[in-house]
Coordinates of C-alpha atoms and ligand atoms in Angstrom, one line a residue:
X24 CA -13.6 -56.4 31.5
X25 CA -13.9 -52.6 32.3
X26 CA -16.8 -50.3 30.4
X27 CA -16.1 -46.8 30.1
X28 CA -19.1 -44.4 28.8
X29 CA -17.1 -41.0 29.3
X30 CA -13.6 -39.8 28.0
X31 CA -12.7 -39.5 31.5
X32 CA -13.2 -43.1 32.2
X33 CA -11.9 -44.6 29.3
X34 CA -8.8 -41.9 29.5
X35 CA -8.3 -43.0 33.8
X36 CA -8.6 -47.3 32.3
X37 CA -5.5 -46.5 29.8
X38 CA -3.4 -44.3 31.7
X39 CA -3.5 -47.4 34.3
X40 CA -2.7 -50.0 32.0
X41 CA 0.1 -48.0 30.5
X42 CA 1.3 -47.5 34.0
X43 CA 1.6 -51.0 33.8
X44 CA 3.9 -51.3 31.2
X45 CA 0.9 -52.8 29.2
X46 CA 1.0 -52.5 25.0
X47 CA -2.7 -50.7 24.4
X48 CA -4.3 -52.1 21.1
X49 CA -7.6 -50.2 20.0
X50 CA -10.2 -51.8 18.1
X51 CA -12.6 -48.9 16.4
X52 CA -16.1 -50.2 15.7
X53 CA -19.5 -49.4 15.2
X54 CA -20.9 -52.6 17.0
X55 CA -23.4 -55.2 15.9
X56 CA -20.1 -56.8 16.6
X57 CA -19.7 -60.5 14.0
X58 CA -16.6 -62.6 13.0
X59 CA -15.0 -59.7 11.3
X60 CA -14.5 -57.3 14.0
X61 CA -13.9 -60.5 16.5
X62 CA -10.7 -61.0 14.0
X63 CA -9.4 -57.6 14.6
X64 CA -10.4 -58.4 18.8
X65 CA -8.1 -61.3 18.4
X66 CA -5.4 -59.5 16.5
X67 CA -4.6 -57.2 18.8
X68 CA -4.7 -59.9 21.7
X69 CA -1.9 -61.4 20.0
X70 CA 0.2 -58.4 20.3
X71 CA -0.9 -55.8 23.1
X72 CA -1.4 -56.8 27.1
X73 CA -4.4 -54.3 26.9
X74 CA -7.1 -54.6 24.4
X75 CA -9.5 -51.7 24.3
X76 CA -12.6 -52.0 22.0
X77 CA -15.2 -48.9 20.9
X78 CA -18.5 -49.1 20.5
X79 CA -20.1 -45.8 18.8
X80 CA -22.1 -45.7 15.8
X81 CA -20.3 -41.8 14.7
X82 CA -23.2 -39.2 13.5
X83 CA -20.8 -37.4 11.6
X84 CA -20.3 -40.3 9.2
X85 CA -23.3 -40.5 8.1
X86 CA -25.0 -38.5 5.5
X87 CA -28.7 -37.3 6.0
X88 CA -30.4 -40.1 3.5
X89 CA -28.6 -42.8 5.4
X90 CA -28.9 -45.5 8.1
X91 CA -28.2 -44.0 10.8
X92 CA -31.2 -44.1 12.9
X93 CA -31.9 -47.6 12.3
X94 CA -28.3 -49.1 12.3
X95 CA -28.3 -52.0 14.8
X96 CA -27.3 -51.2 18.1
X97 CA -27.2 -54.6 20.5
X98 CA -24.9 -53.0 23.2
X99 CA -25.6 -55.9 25.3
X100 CA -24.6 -58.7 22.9
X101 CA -22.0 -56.9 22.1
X102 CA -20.8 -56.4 26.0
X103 CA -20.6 -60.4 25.9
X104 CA -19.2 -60.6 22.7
X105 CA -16.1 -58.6 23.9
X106 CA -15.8 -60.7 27.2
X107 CA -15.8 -63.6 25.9
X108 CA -13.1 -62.4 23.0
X109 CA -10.9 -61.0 26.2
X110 CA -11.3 -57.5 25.6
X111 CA -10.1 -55.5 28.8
X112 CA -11.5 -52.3 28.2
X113 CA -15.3 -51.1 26.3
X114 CA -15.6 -47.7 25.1
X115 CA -18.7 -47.0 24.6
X116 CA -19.6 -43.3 24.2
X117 CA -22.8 -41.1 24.1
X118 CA -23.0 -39.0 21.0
X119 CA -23.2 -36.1 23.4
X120 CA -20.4 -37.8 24.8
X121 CA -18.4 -37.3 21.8
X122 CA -19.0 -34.1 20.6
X123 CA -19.9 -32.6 23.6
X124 CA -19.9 -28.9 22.0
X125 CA -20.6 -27.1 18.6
X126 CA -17.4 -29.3 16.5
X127 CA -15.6 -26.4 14.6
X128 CA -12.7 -28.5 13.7
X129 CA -12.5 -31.2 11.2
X130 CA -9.8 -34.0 9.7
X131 CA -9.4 -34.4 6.3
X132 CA -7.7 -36.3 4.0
X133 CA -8.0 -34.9 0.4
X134 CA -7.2 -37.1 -2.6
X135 CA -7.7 -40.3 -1.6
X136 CA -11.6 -39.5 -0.5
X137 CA -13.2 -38.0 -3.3
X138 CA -13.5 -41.0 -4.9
X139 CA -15.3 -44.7 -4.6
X140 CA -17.5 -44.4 -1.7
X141 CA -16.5 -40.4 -1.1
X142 CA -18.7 -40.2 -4.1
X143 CA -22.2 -41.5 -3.1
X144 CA -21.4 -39.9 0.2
X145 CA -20.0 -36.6 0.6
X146 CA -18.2 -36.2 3.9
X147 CA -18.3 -39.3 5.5
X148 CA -14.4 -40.0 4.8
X149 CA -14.4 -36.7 7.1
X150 CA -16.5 -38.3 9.7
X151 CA -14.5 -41.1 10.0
X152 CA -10.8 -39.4 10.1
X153 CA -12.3 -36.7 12.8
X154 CA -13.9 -39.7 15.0
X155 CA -10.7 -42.3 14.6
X156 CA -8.3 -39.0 16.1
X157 CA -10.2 -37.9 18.7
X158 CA -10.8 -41.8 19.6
X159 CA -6.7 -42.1 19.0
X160 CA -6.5 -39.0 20.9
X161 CA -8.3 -40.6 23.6
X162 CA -7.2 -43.8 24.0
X163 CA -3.9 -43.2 23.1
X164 CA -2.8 -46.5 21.5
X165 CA 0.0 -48.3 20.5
X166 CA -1.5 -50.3 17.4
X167 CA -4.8 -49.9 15.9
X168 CA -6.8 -52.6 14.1
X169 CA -8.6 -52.1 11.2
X170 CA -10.5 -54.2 8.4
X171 CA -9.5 -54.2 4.7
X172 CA -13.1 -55.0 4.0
X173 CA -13.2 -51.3 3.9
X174 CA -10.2 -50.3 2.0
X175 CA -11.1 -46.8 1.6
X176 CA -11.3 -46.3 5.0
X177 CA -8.1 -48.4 5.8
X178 CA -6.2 -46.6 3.2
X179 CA -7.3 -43.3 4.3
X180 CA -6.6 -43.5 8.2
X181 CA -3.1 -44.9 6.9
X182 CA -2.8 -41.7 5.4
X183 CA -3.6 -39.6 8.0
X184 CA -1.5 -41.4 10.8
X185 CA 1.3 -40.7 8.1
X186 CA 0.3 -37.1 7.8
X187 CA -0.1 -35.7 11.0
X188 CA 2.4 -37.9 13.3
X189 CA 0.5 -40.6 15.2
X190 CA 2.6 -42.7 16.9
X191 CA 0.2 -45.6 15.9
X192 CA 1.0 -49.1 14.3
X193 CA -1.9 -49.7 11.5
X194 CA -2.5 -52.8 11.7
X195 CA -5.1 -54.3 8.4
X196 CA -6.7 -57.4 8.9
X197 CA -8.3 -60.1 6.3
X198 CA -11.7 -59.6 5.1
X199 CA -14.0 -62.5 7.2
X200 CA -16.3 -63.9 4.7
X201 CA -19.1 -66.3 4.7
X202 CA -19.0 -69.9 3.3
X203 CA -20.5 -68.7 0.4
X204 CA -17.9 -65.8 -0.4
X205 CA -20.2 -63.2 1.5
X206 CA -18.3 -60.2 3.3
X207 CA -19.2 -60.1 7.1
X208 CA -21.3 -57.2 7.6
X209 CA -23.3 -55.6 10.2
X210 CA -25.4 -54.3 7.4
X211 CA -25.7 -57.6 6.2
X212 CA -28.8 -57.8 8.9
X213 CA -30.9 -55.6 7.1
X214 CA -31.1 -57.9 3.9
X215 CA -34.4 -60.6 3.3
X216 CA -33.5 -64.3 2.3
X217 CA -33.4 -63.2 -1.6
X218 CA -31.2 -60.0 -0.8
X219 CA -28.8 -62.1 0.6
X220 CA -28.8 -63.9 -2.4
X221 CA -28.3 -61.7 -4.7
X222 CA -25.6 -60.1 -2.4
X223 CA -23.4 -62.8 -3.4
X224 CA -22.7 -60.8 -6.5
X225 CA -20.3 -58.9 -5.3
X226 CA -17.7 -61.3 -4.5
X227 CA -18.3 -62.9 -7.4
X228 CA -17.8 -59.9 -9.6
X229 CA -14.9 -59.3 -7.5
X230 CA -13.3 -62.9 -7.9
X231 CA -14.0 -63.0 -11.8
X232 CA -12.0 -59.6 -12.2
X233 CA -9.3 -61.2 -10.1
X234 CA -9.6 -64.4 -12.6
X235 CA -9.1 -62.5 -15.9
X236 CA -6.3 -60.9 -14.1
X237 CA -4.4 -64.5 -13.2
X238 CA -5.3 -64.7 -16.7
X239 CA -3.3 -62.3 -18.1
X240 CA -5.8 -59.9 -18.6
X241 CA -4.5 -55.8 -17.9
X242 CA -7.2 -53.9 -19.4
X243 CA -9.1 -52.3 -16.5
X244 CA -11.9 -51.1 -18.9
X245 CA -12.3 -54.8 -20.2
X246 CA -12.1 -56.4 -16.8
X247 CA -14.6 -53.9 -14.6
X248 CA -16.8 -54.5 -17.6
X249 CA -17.2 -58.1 -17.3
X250 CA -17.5 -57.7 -13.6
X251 CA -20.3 -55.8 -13.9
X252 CA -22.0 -58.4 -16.2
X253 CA -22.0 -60.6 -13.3
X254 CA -23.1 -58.1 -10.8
X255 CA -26.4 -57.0 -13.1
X256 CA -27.2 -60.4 -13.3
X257 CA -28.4 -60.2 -9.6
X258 CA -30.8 -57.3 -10.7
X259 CA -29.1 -55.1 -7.9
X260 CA -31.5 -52.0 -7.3
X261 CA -28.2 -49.8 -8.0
X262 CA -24.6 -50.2 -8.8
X263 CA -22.9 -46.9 -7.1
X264 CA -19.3 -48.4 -8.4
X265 CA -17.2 -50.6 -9.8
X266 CA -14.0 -49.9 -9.9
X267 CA -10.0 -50.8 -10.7
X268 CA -7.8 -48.7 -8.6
X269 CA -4.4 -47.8 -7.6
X270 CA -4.8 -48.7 -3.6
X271 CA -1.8 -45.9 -3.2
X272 CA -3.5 -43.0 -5.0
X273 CA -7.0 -44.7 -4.6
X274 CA -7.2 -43.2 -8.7
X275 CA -8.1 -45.1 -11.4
X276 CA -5.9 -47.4 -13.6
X277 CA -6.4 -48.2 -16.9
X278 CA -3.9 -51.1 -17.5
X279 CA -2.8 -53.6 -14.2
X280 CA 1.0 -53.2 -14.2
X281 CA 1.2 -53.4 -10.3
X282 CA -1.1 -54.1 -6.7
X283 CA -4.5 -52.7 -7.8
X284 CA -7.4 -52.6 -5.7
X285 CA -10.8 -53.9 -7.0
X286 CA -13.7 -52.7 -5.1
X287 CA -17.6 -52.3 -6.2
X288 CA -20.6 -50.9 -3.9
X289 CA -24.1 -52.2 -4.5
X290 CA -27.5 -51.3 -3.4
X291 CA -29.3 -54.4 -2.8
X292 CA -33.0 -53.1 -1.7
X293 CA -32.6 -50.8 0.5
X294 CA -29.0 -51.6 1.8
X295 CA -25.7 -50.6 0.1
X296 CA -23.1 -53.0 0.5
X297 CA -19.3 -52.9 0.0
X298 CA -16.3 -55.4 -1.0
X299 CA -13.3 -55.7 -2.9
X300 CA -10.1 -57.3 -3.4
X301 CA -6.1 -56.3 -3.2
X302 CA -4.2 -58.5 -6.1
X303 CA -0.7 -58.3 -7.8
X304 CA 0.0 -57.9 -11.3
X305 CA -0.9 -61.6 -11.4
X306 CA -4.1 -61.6 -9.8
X307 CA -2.8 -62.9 -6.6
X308 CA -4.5 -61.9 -3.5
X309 CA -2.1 -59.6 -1.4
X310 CA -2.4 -58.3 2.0
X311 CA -2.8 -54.7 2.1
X312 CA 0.2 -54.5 5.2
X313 CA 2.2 -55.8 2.4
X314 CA 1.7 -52.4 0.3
X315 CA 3.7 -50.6 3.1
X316 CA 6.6 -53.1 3.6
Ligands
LIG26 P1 -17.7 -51.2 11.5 O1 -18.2 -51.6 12.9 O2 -18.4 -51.6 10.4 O3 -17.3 -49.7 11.5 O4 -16.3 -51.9 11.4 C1 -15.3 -51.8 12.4 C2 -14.0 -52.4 11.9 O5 -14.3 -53.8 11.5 C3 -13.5 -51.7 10.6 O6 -12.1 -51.6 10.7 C4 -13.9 -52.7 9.5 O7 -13.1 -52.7 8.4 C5 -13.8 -54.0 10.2 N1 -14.6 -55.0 9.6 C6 -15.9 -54.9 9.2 N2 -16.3 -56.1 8.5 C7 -15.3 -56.9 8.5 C8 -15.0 -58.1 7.9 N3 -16.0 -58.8 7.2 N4 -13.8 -58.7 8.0 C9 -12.8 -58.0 8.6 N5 -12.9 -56.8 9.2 C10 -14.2 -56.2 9.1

């Protein structure tokens, strides 16, 4: 496995492989690598002969308030983790690295990111498309592998690969649960034996919306009500949304006539946790590749 910590590196690593005739697959991450991101490793195994992971928790993505000092950063774990998964290349920038001068140019997608988690926190959705094109700028891949654990963010990228012309495949991968219904997180290591408890609300406020829905249920008022029911019960220290939405638009609905998106954000202490689910009309769960078919 080659480790690149400069543009330069990573840029020589690709070039190579592409020399090769090899298909390039890019995995973005923040590390504090778990199940979830492994999935999206092994995704793009199954269809590119060069799998390129990054490592970098982005600055820019994170508002002032937030966890950015103290998001975990096991770079060595992490190292093994992509070894073992077959990864052939690690990118795994410096900040300074990354913005290596005063950055006067943003990406943004409007529309889709003032709402949800754009919310709670102003300009991260700008973070995130400005890091994902320089790192797609940088790495110059065929397919990129995302999450639909954060739909926002998957939904958003889509757009802008749309928008402005990159020749990339999006590819959205399953949500990676726990057992007990829990969204893989690397968050999810901040949280005591009774937070993770009470995290559990969120996929169960998520799967009881989806229920009334199977039901026959198309009042989104009605159904985000009696999801949040459920998600009080857990005594969560704040509920920043909960939400019925066209995964298109990312705007609200107020009757289920088609896919809608059901997502929530919690604060649970001191950590603020995402999840939601794609259905159909009927309340069946549905890939989000299958919105673009
Ligand atoms: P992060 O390191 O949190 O920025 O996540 C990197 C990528 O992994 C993003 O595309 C996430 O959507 C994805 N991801 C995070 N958690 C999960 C999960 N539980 N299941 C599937 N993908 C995930």
């Amino acid at each position: 496995m080659l480790t690149a910590e400069t543009i330069a590196e990573a840029r020589r690593a690709v070039r190579t492989a592409r020399g090769q005739g090899r298909r390039v697959g890019l995995v973005p991450t923040m590390g504090a690598l778990h199940e979830g991101h492994l999935s999206l490793m092994a995704a793009a195994r199954a269809e590119c002969e060069f799998v390129v992971v990054s490592i970098f928790v982005n600055p820019i993505q994170f508002g002032p308030n937030e966890d950015y000092q103290r998001y975990p950063r096991p770079i060595e774990q992490d190292l093994a983790a992509c070894r073992e998964a077959g990864v052939d290349l690690v990118f795994a920038p410096s900040a300074g690295e990354m913005y290596r001068q005063e950055r006067l140019t943003s990406v943004v997608v409007r529309g889709m990111t003032e709402g949800l988690c754009g919310r709670q926190r102003p300009g991260h959705f700008e973070g995130v498309t400005t890091v994902v094109a320089k790192l797609f700028n940088i790495l110059d891949p065929d397919a990129a592998y995302f999450g639909e654990k954060d739909a926002q963010q998957a939904l958003v990228l889509r757009k802008m690969v749309v928008d402005l012309d990159f020749p990339i495949a999006m590819r959205f991968c399953p949500t990676v649960r726990e057992a007990d219904g829990l969204a893989l997180s690397s968050r999810n290591a901040y949280l005591s034996a009774d937070e993770r408890e009470r995290a559990l609300c969120l996929s169960r406020g998520l799967e009881a919306g989806r229920r009334m829905i199977a039901e026959g249920r198309t009042e989104a008022a009605a159904i985000a009500a009696a999801m949040r029911r459920i998600i009080e019960a857990a005594e969560p220290e704040k509920i920043d949304y909960i939400e019925i939405v066209d995964p298109h638009t990312l705007g609200p609905v107020a009757r289920v006539a088609g896919p809608v998106l059901m997502a929530t954000a919690v604060r649970i202490g001191s950590t603020r946790l995402i999840d939601n689910i794609l259905v159909d009309s009927q309340g069946n769960k549905i890939r989000m590749n299958d919105l673009f078919l």
